[in-house]
Coordinates of C-alpha atoms in Angstrom, one line a residue:
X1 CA 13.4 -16.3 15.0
X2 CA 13.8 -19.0 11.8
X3 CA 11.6 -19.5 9.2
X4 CA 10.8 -23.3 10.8
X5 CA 10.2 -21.8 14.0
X6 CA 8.0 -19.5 13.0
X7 CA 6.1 -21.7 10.9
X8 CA 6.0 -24.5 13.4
X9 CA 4.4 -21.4 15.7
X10 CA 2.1 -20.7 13.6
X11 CA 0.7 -23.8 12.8
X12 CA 0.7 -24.3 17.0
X13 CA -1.7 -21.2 17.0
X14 CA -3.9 -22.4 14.4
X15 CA -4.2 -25.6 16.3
X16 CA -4.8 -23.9 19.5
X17 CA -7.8 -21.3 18.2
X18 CA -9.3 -24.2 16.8
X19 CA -8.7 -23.9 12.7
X20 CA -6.8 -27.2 12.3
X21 CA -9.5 -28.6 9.9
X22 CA -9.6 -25.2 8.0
X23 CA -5.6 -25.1 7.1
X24 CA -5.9 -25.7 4.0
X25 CA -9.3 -24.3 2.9
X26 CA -9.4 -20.9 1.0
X27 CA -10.4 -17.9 3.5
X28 CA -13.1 -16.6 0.2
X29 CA -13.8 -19.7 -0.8
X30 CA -17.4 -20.4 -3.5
X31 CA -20.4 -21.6 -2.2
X32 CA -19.8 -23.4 1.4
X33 CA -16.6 -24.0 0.7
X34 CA -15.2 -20.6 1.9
X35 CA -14.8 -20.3 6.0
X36 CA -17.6 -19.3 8.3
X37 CA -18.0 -15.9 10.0
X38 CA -16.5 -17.2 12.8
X39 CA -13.8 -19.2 11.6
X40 CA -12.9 -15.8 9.9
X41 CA -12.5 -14.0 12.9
X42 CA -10.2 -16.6 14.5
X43 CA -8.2 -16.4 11.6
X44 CA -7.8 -12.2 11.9
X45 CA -7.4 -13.1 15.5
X46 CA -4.0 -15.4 14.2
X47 CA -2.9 -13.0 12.2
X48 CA -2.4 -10.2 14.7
X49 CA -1.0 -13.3 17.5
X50 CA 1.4 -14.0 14.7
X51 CA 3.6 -10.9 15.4
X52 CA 4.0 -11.3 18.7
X53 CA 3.4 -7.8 19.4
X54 CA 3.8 -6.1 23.4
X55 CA 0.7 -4.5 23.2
X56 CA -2.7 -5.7 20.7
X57 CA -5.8 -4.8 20.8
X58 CA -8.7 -6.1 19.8
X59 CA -12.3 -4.9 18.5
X60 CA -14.7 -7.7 19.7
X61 CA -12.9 -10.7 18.9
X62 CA -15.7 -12.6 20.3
X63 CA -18.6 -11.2 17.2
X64 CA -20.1 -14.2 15.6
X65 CA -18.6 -17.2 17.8
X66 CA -20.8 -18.9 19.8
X67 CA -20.5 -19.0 24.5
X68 CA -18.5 -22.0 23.8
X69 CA -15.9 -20.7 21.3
X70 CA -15.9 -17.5 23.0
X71 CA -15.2 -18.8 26.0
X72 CA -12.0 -20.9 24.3
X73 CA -11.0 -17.8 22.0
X74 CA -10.4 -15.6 25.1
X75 CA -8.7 -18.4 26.9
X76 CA -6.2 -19.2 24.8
X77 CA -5.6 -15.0 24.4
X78 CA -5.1 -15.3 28.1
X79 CA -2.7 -18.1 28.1
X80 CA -0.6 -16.0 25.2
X81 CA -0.6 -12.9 26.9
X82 CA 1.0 -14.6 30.2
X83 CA 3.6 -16.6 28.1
X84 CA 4.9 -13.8 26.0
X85 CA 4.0 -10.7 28.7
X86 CA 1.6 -9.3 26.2
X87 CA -0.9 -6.9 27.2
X88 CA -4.4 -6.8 25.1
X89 CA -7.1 -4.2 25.3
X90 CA -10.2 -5.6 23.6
X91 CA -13.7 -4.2 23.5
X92 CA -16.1 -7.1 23.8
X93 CA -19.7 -7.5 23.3
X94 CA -22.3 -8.8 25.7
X95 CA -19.7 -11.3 26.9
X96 CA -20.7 -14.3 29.3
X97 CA -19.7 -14.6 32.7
X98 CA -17.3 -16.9 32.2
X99 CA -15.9 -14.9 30.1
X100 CA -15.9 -11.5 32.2
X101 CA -14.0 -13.2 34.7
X102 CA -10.9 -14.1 32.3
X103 CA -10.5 -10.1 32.4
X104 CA -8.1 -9.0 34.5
X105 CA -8.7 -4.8 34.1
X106 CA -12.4 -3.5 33.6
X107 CA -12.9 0.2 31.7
X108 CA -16.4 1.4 31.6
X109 CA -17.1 4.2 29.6
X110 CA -20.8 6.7 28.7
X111 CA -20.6 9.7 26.2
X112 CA -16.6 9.5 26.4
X113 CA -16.4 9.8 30.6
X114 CA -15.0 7.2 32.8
X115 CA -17.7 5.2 34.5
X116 CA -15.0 2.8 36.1
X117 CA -11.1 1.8 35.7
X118 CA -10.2 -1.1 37.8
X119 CA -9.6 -4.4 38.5
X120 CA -12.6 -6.5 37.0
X121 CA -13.2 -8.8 39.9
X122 CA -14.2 -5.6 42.3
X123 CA -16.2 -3.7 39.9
X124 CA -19.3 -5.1 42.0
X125 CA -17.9 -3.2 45.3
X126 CA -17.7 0.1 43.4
X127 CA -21.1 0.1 41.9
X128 CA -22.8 -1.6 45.4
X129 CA -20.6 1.0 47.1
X130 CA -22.7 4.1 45.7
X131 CA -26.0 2.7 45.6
X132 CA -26.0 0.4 42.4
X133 CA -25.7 -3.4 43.9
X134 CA -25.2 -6.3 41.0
X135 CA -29.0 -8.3 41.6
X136 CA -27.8 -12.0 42.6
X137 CA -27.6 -14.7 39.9
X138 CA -27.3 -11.8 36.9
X139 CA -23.9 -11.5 35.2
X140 CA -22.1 -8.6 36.3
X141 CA -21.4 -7.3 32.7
X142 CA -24.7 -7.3 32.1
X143 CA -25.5 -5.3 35.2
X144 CA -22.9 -2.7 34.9
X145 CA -24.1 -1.8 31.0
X146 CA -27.8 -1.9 31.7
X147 CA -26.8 0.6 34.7
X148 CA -24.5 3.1 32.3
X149 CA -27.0 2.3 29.1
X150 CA -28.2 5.7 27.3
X151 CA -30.0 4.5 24.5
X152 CA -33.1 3.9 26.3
X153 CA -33.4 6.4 29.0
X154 CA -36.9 5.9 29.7
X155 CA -37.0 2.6 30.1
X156 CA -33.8 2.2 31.9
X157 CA -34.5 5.5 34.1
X158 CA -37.5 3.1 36.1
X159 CA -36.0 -0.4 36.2
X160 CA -32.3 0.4 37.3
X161 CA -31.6 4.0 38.4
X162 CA -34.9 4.4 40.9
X163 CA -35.3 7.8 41.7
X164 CA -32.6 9.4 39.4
X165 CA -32.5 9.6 35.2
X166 CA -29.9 7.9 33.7
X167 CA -27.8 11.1 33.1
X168 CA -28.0 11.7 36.8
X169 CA -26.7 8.1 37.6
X170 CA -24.0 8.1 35.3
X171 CA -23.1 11.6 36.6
X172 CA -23.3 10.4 40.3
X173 CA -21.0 7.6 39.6
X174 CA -18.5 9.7 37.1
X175 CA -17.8 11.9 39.8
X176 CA -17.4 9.0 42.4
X177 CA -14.7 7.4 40.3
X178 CA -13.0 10.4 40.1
X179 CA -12.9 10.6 44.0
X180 CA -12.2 6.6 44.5
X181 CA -9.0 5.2 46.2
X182 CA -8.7 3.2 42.9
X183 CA -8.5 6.1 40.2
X184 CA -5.8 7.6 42.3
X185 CA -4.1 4.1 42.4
X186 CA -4.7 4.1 38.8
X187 CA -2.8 7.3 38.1
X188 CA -0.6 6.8 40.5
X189 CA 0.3 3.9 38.5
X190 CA 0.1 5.3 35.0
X191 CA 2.5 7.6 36.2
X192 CA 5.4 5.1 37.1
X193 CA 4.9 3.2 34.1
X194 CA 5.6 6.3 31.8
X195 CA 8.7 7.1 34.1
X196 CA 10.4 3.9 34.8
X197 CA 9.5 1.9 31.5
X198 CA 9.7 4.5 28.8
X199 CA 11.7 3.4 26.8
X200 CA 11.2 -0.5 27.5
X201 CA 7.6 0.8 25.7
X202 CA 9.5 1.7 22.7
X203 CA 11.0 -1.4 22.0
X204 CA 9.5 -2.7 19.1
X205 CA 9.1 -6.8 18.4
X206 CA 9.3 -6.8 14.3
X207 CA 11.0 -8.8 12.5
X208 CA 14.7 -7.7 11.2
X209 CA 14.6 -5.9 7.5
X210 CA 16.1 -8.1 5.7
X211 CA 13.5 -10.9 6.8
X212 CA 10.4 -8.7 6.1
X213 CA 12.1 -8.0 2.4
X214 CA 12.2 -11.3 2.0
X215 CA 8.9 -12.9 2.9
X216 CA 7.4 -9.7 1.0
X217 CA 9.2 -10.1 -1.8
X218 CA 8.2 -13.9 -2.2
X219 CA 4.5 -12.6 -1.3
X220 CA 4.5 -10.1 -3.9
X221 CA 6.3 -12.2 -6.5
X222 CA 3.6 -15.1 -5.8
X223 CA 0.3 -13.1 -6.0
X224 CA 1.9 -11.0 -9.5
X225 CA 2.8 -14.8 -11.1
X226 CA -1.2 -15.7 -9.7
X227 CA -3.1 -13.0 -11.1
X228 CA -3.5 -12.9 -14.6
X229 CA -4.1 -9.4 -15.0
X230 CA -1.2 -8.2 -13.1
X231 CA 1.5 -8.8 -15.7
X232 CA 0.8 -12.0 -17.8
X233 CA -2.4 -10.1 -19.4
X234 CA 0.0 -7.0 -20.3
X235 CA 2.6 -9.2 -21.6
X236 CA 0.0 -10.5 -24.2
X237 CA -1.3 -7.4 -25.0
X238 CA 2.2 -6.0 -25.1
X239 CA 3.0 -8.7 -27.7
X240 CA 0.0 -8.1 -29.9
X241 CA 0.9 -4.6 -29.9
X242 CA 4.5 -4.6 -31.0
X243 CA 4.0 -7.2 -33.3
X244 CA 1.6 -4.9 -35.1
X245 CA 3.9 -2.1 -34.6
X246 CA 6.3 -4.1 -36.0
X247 CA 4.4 -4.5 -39.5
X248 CA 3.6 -1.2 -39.7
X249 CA 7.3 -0.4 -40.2
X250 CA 7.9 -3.5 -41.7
X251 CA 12.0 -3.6 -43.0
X252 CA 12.1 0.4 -42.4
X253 CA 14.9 0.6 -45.1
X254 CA 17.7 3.1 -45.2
X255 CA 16.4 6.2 -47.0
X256 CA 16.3 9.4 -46.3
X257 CA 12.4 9.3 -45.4
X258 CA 13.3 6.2 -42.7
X259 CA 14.3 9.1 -40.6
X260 CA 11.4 10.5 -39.6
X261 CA 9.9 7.0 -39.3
X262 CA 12.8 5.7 -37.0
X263 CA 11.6 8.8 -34.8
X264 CA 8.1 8.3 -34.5
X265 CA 8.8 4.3 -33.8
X266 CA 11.2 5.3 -31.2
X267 CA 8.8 7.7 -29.9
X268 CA 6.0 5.4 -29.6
X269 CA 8.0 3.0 -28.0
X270 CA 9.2 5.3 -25.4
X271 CA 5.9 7.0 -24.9
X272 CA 3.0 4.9 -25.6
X273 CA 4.0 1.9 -24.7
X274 CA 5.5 2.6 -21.6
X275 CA 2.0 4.6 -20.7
X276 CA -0.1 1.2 -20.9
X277 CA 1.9 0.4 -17.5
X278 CA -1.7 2.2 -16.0
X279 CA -3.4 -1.2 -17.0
X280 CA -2.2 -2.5 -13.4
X281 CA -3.0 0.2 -11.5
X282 CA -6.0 -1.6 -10.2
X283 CA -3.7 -4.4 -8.9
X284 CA -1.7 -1.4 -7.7
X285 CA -5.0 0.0 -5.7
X286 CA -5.3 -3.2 -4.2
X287 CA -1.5 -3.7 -2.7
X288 CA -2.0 0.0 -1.3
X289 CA -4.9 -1.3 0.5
X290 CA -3.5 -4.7 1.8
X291 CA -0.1 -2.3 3.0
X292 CA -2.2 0.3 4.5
X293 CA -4.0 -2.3 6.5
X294 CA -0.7 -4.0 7.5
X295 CA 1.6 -0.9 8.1
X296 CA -1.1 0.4 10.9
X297 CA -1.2 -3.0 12.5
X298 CA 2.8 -2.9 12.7
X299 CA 3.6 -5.4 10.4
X300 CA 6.5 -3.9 8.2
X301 CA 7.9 -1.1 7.6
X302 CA 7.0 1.1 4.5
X303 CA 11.0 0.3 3.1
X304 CA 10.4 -3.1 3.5
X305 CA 7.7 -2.9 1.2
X306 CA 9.3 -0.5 -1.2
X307 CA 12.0 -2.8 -2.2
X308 CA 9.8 -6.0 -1.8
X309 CA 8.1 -4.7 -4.3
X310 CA 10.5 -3.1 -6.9
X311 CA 12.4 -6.8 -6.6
X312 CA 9.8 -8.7 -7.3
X313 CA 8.3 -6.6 -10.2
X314 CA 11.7 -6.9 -11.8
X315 CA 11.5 -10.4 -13.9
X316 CA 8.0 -9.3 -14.9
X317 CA 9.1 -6.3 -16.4
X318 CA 12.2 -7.8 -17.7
X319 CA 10.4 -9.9 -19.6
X320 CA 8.0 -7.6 -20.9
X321 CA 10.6 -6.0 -22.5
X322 CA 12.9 -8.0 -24.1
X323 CA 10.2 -10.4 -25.6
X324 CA 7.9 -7.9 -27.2
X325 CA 10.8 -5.8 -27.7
X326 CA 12.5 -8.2 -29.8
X327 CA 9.3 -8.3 -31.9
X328 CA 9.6 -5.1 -32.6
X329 CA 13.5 -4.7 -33.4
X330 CA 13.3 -7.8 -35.5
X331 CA 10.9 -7.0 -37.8
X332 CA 11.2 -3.1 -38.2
X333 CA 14.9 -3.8 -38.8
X334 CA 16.6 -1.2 -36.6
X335 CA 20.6 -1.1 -35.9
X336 CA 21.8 -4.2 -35.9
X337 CA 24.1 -5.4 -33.1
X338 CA 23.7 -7.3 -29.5
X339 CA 24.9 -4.1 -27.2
X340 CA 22.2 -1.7 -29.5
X341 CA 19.1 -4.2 -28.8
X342 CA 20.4 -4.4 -24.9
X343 CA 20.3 -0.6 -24.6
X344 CA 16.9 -0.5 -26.3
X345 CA 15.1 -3.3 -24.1
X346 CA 16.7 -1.2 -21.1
X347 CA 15.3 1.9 -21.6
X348 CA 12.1 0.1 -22.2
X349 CA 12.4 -1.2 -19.2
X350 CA 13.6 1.6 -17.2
X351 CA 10.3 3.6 -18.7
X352 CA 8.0 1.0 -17.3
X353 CA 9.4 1.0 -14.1
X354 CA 9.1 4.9 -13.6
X355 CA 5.4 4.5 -14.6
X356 CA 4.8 1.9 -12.2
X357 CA 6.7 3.6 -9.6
X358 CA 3.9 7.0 -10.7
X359 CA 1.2 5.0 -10.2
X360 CA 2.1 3.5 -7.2
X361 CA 2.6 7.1 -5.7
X362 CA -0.7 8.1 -7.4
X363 CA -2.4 4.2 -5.6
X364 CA -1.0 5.6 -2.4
X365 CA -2.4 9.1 -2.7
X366 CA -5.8 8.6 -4.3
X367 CA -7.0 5.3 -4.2
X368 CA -10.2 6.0 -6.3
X369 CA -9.9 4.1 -9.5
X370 CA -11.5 7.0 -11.8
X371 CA -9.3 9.3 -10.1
X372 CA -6.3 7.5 -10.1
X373 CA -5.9 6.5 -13.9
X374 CA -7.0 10.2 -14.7
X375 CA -4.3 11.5 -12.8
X376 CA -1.7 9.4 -13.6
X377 CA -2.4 9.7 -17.5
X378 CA -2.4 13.6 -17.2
X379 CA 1.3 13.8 -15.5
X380 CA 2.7 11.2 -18.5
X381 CA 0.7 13.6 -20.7
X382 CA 2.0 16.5 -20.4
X383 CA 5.5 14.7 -19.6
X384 CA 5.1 12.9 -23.5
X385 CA 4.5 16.6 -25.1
X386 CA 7.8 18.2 -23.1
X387 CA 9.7 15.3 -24.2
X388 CA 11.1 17.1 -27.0
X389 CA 9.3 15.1 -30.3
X390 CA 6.1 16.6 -30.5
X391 CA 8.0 20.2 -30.4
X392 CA 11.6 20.0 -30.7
X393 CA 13.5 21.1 -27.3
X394 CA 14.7 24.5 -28.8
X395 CA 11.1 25.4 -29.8
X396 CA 9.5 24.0 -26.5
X397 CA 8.0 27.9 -25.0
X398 CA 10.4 29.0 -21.8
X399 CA 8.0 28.8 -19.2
X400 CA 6.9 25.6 -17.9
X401 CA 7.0 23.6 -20.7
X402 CA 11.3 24.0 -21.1
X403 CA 11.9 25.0 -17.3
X404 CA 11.0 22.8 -15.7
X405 CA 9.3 20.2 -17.6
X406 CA 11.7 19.4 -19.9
X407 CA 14.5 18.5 -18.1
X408 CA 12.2 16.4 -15.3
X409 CA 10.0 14.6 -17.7
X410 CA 11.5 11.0 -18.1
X411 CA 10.5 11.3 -21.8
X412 CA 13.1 13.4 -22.7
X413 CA 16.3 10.8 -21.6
X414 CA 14.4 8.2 -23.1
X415 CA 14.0 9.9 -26.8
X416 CA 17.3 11.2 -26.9
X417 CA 18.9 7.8 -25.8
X418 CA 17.0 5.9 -28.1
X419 CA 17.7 8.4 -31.1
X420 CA 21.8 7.9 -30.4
X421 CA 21.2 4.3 -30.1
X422 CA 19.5 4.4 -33.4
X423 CA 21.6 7.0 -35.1
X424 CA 25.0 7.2 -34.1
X425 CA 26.9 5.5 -37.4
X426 CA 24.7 5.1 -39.4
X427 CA 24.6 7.1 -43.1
X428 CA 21.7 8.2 -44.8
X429 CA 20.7 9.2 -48.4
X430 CA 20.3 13.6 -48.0
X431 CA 17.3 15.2 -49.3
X432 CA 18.8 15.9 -52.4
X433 CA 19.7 12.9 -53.9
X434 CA 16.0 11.5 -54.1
X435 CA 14.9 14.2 -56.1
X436 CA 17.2 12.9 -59.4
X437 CA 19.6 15.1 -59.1
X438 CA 23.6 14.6 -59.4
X439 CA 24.2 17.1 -60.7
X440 CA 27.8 16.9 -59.5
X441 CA 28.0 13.0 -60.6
X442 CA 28.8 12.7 -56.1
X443 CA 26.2 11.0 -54.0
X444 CA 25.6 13.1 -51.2
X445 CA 25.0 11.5 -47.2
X446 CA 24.1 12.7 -44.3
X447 CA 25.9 11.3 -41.1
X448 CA 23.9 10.1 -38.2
X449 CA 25.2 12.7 -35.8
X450 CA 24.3 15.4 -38.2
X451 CA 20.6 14.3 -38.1
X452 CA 20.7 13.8 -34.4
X453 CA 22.4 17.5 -33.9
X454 CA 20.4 19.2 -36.4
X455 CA 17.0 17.7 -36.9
X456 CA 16.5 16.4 -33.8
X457 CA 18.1 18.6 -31.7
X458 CA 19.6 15.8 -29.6
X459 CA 22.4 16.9 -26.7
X460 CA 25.3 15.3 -28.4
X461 CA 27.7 16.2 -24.9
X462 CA 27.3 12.9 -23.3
X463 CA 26.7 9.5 -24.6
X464 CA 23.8 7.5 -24.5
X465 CA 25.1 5.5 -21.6
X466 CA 24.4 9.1 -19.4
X467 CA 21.0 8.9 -20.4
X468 CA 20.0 5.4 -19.7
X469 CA 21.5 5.9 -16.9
X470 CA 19.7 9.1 -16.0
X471 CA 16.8 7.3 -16.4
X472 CA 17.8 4.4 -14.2
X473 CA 18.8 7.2 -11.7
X474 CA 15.1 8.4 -11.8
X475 CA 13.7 5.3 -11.1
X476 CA 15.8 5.6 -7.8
X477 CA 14.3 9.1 -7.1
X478 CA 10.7 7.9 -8.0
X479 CA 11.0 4.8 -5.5
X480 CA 12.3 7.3 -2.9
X481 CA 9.9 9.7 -3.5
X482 CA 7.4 6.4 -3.3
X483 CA 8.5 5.9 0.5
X484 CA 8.1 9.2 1.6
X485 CA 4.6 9.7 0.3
X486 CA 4.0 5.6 2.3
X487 CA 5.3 7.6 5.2
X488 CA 3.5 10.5 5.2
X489 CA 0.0 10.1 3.8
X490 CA -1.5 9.0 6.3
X491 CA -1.2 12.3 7.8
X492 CA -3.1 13.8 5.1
X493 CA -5.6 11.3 4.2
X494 CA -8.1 13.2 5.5
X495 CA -7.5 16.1 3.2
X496 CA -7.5 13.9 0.2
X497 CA -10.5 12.0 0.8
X498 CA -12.2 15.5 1.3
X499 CA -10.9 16.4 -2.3
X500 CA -11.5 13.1 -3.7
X501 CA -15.3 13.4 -2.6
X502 CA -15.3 17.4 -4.0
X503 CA -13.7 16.5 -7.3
X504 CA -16.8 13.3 -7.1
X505 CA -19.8 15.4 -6.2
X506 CA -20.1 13.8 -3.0
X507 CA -21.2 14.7 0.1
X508 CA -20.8 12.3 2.7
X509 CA -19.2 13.3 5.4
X510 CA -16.6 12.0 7.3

């Protein structure tokens, strides 16, 4: 289906449930101008009609609409499951008569047993049938819950079960169910289905993947440029902090002690300021919760929004770091040259994106806010000490912190990139020539590769194009380990919440 179709559907369903006044007023809207509890509902209600989905169920779709809107709701539900052969299961409350008789299937259920599962419009027959006959001018619905009610035994026990307790009723008609022509029609039926129509049941109605990417992507890309604390707020904050990282090594210089300085700035940009990335993890929180919602309901696929998001993130980051970035190269004076600043903005950017990518995966996991930016600080933690600054790599103890950490933390592609972007032919005074020596009347200089070989430690086997992209390559893995963790928590939400709750000193139980 196009785009214009689509649209012009949806805007035929919004007429039809009676929102056409409401288009273009904001669902949480201030003071009245928000919409009603109703008008809310309808609006869900569009949503789910939207997708045109085989089979949708709804949890009373009738709660806070009036007989009268009700009444229309369920009609028009009616008139869109004949004309695109859906089939909706809804539990309503208290619904009118008029409204009972739009229903084509009745299921009754007490305490989890079948009461009755049949046509609707000879319900009455059953429960006259065995002793339970609908009082004249009383809704039926009404009739057959007051009859199955367990929330009020005693009351209910003397008005509509006579002689029997309402256990005993409900028991009584249970069992007559089970024996019924119409439960053996039913399975009889259930039975055919599953044969003849299996795998017309597994035909889905989603839209193709390329069209979910793209509405996603413009989605996402929308509500990023919207929020101010998404990515503009980071970008000013990002700004601010480069530009006083950039005073603080202010025209860095060329001598000998600019070495150790050029490491800790390129450490700090590598490190630190790829770790503020956690300032949007409550955005991030909130995009897990709006694709949780969606996913279950059949919307897209987790892919879909994988790459939707990793797209539409992109100029964001971008920006983030060539404009601060710049700041910082300009006025700390590093190697000069267009293809040197390039690879330096790239690995910035390639940083951020892993970071974003780990909190994503950390969102998805443990959606508690507390939680989340505590766990996703430890991991860059103890990532930023392997990283091979803080304790050169040949220093780093064996276990753990050189096998394995070392060679998966991020950290370490990023420093050593950065330090043969930086280094690599450039000369430096040695050590001895700034203590007034000369003794030999020849200046004495250290070459670039020497410092990254022998002070740094730096792998000089490959160039620093292999570690960008090695880092690039990451961000790959991370997005792939991103949609198999979409994929599979559900699964194991109910672990984590349990754990979430232990680590919270809660008790509540689920």
């Amino acid at each position: 289906m196009s785009l214009s179709k689509k649209k012009e559907r949806a805007e035929t369903t919004i007429k039809e449930m009676g929102l056409q006044d409401a288009m273009d007023t904001r669902i949480g809207g201030w003071g009245n101008k928000g919409l009603s509890g109703g008008q809310k509902r309808r609006v869900s209600i569009c949503m789910e009609i939207l997708t045109r989905p085989k089979l949708l169920f709804l949890d009373e779709p009738t709660s806070g609409l009036d007989s009268a809107a009700s009444y229309y709701v369920m009609k028009r539900m009616i008139d869109l499951a004949r004309q695109d052969r859906m089939t909706i299961i809804a539990s309503i409350h208290q619904p009118s008569s008029q409204v009972f008789q739009l229903f084509h299937n009745l299921c009754l259920l007490s305490s989890g047993r079948t009461v009755y599962f049949g046509r609707s419009d000879i319900a009455y027959k059953f429960f006259e049938s065995n002793g339970f006959p609908c009082p004249s001018h009383q809704n039926p619905s009404d009739h057959y819950l007051h009859t199955i009610n367990t929330d009020f035994d005693e009351d209910m026990d003397q008005v509509f079960h006579a002689n029997k307790t309402t256990e005993e009723a409900i028991s009584f008609l249970v069992r007559c169910y089970k024996s019924s022509h119409t439960c053996q029609e039913i399975h009889r039926h259930v039975a055919e289905i599953c044969i003849e129509n299996r795998e017309e049941l597994k035909k889905g109605s989603q839209a193709n993947f390329i069209s979910q990417c793209l509405i996603l992507t413009r989605r996402s890309f929308v509500n990023m440029y919207r929020d101010l604390g998404y990515y503009w707020l980071r970008l000013a904050i990002y700004i601010a902090l480069c530009s006083g990282l950039g005073s603080v090594f202010y025209d860095i210089g060329s001598g000998y002690s600019s070495i150790q300085a050029r490491g800790s700035l390129l450490m700090f940009t590598a490190s630190f300021l790829t770790i503020m990335a956690i300032g949007g993890f409550p955005s991030f929180v909130e995009d897990m919760k709006v694709f949780q919602r969606e996913r279950l309901n059949g919307h897209y696929r987790p892919a879909a929004f994988v790459v939707s998001n990793t797209i539409s993130s992109a100029p964001f980051l971008l920006a983030i770091s060539l404009i601060p970035g710049a700041i910082t190269y300009s006025l700390v004076g590093l190697q000069q040259g267009c293809a040197h600043f390039i690879f330096f903005a790239s690995t910035l950017l390639a940083c951020m994106m892993l970071v974003e990518t780990l909190m994503l995966i950390v969102a998805s996991i443990m959606p508690n806010f507390l939680m989340g930016l505590i766990t996703g600080a430890g991991i860059q933690g103890l990532m930023i000490l392997s990283g091979g600054f803080f304790r050169l790599p040949h220093d780093l103890p064996l276990v753990f912190w050189r096998y394995p950490l070392y060679y998966i933390a991020f950290h370490r592609y990023a420093y050593q990139g950065l330090f043969k972007n930086e280094f690599e032919g450039l000369t430096f005074p040695a050590a001895q020539v700034l203590q007034g020596g000369g003794g030999g009347g020849g200046a004495a200089y250290i070459k670039g590769e020497e410092i990254l070989r022998n002070i740094w430690q730096v792998e000089m086997g490959y160039s620093k194009w292999m570690d960008l992209a090695m880092l690039f390559a990451m961000v790959a893995f991370y997005r792939l380990m991103l949609l198999i963790v979409l994929g599979t928590v559900e699964k194991f939400k109910p672990v984590i919440r349990e754990i979430n709750f232990f680590f919270l000193g809660k008790q509540e139980k689920y």
